[in-house]
Coordinates of C-alpha atoms in Angstrom, one line a residue:
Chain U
X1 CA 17.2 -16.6 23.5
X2 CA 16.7 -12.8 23.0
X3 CA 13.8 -11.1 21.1
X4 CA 14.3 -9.0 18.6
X5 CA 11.1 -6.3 19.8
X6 CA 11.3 -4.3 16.8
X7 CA 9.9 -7.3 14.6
X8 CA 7.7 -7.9 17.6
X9 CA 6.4 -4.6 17.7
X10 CA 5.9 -4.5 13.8
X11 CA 3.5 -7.6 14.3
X12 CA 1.9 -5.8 16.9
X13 CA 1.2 -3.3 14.8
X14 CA -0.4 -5.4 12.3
X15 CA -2.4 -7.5 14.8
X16 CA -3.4 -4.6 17.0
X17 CA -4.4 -2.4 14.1
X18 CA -6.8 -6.1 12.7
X19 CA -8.2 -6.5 15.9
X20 CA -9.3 -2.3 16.3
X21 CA -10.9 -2.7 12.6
X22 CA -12.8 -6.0 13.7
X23 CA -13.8 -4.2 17.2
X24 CA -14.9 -1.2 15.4
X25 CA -17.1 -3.8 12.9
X26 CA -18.6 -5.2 15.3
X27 CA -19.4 -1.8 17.4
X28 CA -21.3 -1.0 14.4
X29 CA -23.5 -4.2 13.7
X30 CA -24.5 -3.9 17.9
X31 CA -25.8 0.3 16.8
X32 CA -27.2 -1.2 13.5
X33 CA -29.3 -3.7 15.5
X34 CA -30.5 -1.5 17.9
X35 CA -31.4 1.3 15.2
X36 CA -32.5 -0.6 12.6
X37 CA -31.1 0.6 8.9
X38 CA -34.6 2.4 8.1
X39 CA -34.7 6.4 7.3
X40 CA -32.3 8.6 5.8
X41 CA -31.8 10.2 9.4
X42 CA -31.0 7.0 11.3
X43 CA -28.7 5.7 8.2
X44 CA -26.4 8.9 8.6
X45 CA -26.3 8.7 12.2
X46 CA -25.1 5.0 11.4
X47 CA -22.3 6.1 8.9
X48 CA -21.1 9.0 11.3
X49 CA -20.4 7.0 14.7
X50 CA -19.1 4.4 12.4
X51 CA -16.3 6.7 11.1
X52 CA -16.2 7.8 14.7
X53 CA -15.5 4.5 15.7
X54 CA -12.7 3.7 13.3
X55 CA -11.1 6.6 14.1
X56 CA -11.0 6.6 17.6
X57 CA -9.9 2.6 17.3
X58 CA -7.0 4.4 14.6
X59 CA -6.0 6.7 17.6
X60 CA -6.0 4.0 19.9
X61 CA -3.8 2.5 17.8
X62 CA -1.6 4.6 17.0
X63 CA -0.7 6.1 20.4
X64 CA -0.1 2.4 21.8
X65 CA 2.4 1.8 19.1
X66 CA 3.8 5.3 19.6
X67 CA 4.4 4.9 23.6
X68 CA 5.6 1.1 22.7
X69 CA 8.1 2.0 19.8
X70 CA 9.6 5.2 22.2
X71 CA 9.9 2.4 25.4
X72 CA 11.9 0.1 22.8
X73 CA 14.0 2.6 21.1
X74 CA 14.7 4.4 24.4
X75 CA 15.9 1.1 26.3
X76 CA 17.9 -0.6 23.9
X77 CA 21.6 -0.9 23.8
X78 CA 23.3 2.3 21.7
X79 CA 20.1 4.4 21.8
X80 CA 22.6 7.1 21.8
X81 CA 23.7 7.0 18.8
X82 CA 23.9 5.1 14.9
X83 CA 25.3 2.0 14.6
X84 CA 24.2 -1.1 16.7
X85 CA 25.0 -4.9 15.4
Chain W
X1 CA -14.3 -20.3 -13.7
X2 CA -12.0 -22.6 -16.1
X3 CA -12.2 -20.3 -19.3
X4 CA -10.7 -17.8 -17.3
X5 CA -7.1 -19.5 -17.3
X6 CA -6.1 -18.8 -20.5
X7 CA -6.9 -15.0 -20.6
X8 CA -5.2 -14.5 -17.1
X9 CA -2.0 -16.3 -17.8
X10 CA -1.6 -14.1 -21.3
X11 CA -2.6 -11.1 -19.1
X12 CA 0.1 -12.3 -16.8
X13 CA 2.9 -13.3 -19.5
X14 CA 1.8 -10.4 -21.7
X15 CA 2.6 -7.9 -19.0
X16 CA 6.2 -9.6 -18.0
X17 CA 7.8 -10.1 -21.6
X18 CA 6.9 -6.6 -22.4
X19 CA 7.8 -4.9 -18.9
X20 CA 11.1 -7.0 -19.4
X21 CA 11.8 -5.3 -22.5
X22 CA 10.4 -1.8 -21.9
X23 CA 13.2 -2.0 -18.5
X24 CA 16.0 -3.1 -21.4
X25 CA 15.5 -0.1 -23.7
X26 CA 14.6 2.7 -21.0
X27 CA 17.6 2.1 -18.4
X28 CA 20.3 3.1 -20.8
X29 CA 18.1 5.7 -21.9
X30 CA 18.3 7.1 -18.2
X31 CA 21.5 6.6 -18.1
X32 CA 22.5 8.5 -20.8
X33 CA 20.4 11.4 -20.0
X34 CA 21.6 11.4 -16.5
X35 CA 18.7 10.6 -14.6
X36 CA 20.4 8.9 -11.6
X37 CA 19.2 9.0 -7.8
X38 CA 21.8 8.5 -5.0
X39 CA 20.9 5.4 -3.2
X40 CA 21.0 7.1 0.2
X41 CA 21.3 3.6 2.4
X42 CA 24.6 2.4 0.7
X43 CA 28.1 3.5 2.1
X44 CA 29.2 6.1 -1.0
X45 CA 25.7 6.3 -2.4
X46 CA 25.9 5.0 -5.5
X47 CA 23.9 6.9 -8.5
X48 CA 21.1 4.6 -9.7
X49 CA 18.7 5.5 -12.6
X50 CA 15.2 6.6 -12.2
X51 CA 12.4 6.5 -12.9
X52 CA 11.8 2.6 -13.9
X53 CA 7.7 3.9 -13.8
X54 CA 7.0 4.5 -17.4
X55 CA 8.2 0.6 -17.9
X56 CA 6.3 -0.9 -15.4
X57 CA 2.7 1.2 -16.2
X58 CA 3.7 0.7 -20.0
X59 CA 3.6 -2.6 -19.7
X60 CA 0.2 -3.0 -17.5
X61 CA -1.3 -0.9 -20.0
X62 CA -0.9 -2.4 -23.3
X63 CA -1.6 -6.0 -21.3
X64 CA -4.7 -5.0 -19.5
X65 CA -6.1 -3.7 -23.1
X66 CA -5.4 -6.6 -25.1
X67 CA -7.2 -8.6 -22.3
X68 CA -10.2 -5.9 -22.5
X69 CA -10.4 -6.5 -26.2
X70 CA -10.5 -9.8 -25.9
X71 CA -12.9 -10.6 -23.7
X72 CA -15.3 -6.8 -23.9
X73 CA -14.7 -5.7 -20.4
X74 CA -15.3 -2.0 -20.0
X75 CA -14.0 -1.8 -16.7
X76 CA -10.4 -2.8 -17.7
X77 CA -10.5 0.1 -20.0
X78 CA -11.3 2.2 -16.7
X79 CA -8.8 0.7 -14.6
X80 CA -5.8 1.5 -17.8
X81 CA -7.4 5.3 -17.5
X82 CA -7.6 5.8 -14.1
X83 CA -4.2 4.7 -12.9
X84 CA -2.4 5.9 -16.0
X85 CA -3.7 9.2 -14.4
X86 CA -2.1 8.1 -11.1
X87 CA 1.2 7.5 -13.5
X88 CA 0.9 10.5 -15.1
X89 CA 0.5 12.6 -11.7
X90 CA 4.0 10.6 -10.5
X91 CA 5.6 11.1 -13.8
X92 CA 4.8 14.9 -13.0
X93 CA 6.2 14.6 -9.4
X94 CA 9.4 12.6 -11.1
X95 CA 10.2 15.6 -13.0
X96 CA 9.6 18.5 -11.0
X97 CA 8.2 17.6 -7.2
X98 CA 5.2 18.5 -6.3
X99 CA 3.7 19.5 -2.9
X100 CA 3.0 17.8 0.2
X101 CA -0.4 19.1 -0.2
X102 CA -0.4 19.3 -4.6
X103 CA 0.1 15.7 -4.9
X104 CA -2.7 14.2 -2.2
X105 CA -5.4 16.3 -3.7
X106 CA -4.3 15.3 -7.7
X107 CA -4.5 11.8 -6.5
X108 CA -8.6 12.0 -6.6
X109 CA -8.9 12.5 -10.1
X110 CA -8.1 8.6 -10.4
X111 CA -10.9 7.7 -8.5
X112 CA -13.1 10.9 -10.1
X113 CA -12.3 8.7 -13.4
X114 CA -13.2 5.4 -12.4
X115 CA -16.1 6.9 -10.4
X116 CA -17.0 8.4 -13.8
X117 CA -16.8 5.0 -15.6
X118 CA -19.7 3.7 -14.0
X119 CA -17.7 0.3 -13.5
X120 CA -18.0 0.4 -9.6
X121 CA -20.9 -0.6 -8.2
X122 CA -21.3 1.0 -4.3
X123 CA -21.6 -2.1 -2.6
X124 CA -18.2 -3.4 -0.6
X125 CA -18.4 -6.7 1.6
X126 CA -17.6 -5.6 5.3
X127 CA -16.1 -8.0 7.6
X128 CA -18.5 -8.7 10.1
X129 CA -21.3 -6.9 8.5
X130 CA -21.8 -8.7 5.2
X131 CA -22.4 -6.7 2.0
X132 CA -23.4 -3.0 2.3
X133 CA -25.3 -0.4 0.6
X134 CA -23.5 2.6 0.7
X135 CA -25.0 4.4 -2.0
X136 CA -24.1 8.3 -0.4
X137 CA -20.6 8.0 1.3
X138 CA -19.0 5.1 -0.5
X139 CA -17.6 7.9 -3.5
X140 CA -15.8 9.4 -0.7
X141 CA -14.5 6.7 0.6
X142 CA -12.9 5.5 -2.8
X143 CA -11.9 9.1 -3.6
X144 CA -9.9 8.4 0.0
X145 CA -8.6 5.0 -0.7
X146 CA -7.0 6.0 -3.6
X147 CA -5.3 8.8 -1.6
X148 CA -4.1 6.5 0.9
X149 CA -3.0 3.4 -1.1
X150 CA -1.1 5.6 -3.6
X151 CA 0.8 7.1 -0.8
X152 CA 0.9 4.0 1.6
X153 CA 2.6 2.5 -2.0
X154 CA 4.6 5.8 -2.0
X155 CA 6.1 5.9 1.5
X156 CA 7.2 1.8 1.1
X157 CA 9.3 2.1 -1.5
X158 CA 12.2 3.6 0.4
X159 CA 14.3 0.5 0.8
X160 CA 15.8 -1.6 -2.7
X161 CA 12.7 -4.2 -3.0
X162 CA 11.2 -3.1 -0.7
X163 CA 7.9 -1.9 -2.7
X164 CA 7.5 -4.7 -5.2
X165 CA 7.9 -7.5 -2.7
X166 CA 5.5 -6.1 -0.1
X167 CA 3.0 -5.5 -2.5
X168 CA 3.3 -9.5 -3.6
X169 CA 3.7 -10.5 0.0
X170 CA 0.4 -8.9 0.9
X171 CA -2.0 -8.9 -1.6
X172 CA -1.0 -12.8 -3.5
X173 CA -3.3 -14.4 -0.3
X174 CA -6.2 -12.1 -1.9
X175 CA -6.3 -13.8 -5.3
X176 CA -8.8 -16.7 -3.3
X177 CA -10.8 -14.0 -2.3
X178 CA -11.4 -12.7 -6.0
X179 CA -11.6 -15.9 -7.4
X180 CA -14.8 -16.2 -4.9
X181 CA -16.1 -13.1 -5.7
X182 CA -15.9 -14.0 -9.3
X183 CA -14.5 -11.1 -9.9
X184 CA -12.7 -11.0 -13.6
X185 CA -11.5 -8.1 -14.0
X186 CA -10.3 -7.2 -11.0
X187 CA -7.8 -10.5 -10.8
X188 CA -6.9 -9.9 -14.2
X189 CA -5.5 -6.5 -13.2
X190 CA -4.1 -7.6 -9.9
X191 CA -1.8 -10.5 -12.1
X192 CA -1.3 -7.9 -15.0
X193 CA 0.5 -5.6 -12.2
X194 CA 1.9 -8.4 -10.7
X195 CA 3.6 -9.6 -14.3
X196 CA 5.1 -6.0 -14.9
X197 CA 6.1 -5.8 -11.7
X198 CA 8.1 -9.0 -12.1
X199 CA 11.1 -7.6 -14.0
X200 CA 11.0 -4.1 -12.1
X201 CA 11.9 -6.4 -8.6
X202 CA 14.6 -8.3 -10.0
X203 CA 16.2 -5.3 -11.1
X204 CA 15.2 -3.1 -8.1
X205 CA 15.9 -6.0 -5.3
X206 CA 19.5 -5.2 -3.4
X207 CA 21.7 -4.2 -4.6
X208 CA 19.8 -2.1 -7.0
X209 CA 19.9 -1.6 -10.2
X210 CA 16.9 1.0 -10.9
X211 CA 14.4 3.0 -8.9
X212 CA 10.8 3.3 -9.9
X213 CA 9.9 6.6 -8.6
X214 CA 6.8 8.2 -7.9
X215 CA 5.4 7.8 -11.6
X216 CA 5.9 3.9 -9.8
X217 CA 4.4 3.9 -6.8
X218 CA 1.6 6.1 -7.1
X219 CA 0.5 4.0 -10.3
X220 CA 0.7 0.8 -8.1
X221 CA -1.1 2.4 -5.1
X222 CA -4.1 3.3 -7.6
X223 CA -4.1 -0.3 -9.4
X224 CA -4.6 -1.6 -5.8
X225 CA -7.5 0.6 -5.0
X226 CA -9.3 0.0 -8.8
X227 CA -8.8 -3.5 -7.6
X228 CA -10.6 -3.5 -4.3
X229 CA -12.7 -1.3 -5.8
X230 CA -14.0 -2.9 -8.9
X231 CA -14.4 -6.6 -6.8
X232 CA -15.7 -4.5 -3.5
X233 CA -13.0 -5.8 -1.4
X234 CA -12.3 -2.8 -0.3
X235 CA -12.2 -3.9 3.3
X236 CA -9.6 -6.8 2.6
X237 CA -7.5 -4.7 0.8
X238 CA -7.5 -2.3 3.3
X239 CA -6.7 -5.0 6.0
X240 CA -3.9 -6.7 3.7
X241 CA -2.1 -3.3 3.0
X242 CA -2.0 -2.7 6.7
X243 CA 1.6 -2.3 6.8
X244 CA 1.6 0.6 4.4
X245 CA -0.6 2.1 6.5
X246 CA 1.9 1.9 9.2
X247 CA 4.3 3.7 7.7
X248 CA 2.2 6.5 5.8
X249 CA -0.1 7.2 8.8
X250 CA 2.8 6.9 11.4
X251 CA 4.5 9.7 9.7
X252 CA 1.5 11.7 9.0
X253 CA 0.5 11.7 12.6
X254 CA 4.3 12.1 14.6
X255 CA 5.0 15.3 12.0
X256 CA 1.7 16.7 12.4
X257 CA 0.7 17.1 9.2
X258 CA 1.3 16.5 5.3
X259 CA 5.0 16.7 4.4
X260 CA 6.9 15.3 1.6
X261 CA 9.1 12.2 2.6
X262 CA 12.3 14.1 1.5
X263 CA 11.1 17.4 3.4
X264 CA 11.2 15.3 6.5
X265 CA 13.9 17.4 9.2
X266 CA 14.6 14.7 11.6
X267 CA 14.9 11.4 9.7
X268 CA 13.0 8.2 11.4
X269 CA 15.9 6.2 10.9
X270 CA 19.8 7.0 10.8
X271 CA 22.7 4.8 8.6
X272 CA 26.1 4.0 9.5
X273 CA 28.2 1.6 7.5
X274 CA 25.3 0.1 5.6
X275 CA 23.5 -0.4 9.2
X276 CA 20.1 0.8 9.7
X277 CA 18.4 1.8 13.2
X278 CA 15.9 4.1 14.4
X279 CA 16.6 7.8 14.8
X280 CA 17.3 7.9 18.6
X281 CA 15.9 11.7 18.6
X282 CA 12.6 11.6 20.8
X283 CA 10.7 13.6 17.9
X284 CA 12.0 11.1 15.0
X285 CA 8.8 10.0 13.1
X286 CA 7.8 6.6 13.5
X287 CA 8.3 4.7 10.3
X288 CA 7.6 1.2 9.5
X289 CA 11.7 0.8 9.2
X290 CA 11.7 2.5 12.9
X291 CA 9.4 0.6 14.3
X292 CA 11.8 -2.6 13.1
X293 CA 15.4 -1.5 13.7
X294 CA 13.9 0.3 17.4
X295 CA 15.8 -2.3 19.1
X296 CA 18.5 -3.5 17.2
X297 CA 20.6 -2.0 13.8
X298 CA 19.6 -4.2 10.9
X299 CA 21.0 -4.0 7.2
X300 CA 18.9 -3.2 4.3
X301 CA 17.7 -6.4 2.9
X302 CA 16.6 -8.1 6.1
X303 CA 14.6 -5.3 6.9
X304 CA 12.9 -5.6 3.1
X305 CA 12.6 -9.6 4.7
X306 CA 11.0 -8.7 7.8
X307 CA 8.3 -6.1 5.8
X308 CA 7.6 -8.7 3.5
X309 CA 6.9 -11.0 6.0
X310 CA 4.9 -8.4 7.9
X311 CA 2.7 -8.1 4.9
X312 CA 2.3 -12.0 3.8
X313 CA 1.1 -11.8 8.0
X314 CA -1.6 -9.3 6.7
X315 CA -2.4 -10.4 3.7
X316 CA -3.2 -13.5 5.4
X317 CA -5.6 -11.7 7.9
X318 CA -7.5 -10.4 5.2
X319 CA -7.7 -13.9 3.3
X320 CA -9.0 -15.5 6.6
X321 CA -11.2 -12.3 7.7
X322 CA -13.0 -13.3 4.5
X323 CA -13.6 -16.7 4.8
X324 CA -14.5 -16.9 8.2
X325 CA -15.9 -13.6 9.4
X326 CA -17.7 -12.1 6.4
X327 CA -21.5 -13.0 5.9
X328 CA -22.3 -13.3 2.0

């Protein structure tokens, strides 16, 4: 039976991008816990390496389904041109 | 819980009789004024009307207000402002386009005027973390999710159906999730879009017969957000419209930048007898569509198949990310 790895890669996508949010989440409550959520100071600190977070998990992301989508699209069959099934 | 039943099925009905007939008397209307779009994946590109918009928000409107009169919530009246401003900003794109750069930064008035409403309360539910207080930096982050749904909305329609039945797909396993967070209003607007959205797929599914343009999508990108916004599930929605986050951030990052969809040079995907694949070319932005026909040419509605089922798969995330990994 052969895979279609475009639909593969699409759930990926979806699944990668979920567990990245999650990871990020949970990065979060571990600095909350150590910091505490008292003080103006510590609550900004908080807020900024959470959006640091999320977007370093959102470049993550992004470049694994970038080097993933350009490995399918390179290898399969009429890559050289329009057309295909 | 059981006196809201008969408000939300009017709300729903309401919205679908009227959007039904708002679609009958404005297609010949385009028609006649030659308002027509080439449907660009279809061997001889046929000329379709457009925009189907002005329907579609009509209808939401005038159902969402009889439901606010009805039952004396404010917020419904903000929601009707705040993405007829999103409609309006479309509308204005419709007729003559507006920047890459223009139409981003008009998109935050719709969240300046529900911000402005005082019907949000800064408080989302976070998976993981249980319900914040984010009493400084939440007003950005709503001025950005209106920014990104709108366009996330904006960059899925590009396929016939492909819009309407994503939007379905992904956001019908959240209705649980605002039925548990009691939230009235914001499931009354969700099955108020859903209802005028009803006629606008049958006619927009393949082959079709009408496009909804940007007075469309951007309207439905900023119901979304009032949504999550007014029930602070902000987070679930976020998780659920994954997908159109694929496609709008994919683009955004392999361009390098803001650029209108139609101002793109190399094309993410090519067509060739009805047959869609991804744009062998090395610096072809990655687009949902792409990143599904990167191995093998499909046709047009079994990639619209595959994206809806793409979304029900995150929409379903965000239903169990809820239940089972959200303190409340």
């Amino acid at each position: 039976m052969e895979f279609d790895r475009g639909l593969l890669l699409a759930i990926y996508s979806v699944l990668s991008g979920w567990v990245l949010v999650l990871g990020s989440l949970l990065l979060i409550k571990a600095i909350i816990s150590v910091l505490g959520t008292r003080g103006f100071l510590i609550a900004m600190i908080e807020v900024i390496v959470g959006f640091l977070a999320l977007s370093g998990a959102l470049y993550l992301w992004y470049m694994s389904l970038r080097t993933l989508f350009l490995r399918v699209k390179l290898s399969s069959e009429g890559h050289s041109g329009p057309g295909g099934t | 819980m059981l006196a809201w039943i008969a408000p939300l099925a009017l709300a729903v009905a309401l919205s679908a009789i009227l959007s039904e007939a708002f679609h009958r008397s404005l297609i010949p209307k385009l028609i006649a004024k030659g308002r027509l779009s080439e449907d660009v994946h279809k061997p001889g590109r046929p000329k379709v009307p457009e925009p189907a918009g002005p329907a579609v928000y009509l209808s939401f409107a005038v159902a969402v207000m009889v439901l606010a009169s009805m039952t004396d919530q404010v917020s419904l009246e903000a929601v009707v402002a705040s993405t007829g401003l999103a409609f309006l900003i479309g509308l204005l794109d419709d007729i003559s386009p507006l920047g890459p750069k223009t139409k981003p930064f008009l998109l935050t008035l719709p969240a300046l005027l529900l911000m402005a409403s005082g019907a949000i309360v800064p408080r989302p539910y976070l998976p993981i973390l249980g319900r914040a207080r984010l009493y400084y930096t939440y007003w950005v982050i709503l001025v950005a999710m209106f920014t990104v749904f709108s366009n996330g909305v904006n960059m899925m329609d590009a396929l016939n159906g492909m819009m309407p039945l994503s939007v379905f797909a992904s956001t019908a396993p959240l209705v649980p999730v605002l039925i548990s967070l009691k939230s009235f209003s914001g499931l009354a607007s969700l099955l108020a879009l859903y209802g005028s959205l009803l006629p606008y797929y049958a006619r927009n599914r393949y082959p079709a017969k009408v496009f909804g343009g940007d007075s469309n999508s951007l309207f439905v990108g900023a119901a979304l957000a009032s949504v999550a916004s007014l029930s602070n599930s902000e987070a679930f929605f976020a998780i659920s419209l994954m997908p159109f986050m694929v496609s709008g951030f994919s683009i955004i990052a392999s361009i390098g930048g803001l650029m209108e969809r139609r101002d793109i040079r190399i094309r993410p995907v090519l067509v060739e007898g009805g047959v869609i694949r991804a744009n062998p070319d090395k610096r072809a932005p990655i687009s949902l569509i792409a990143v599904l026909t990167s191995d093998r040419g499909k046709t047009e509605p079994r990639i619209v198949r595959e994206v809806a089922l793409i979304s029900l798969l995150s929409g379903l995330l965000a239903c169990i990310t809820f239940f089972l990994l959200t303190p409340r």
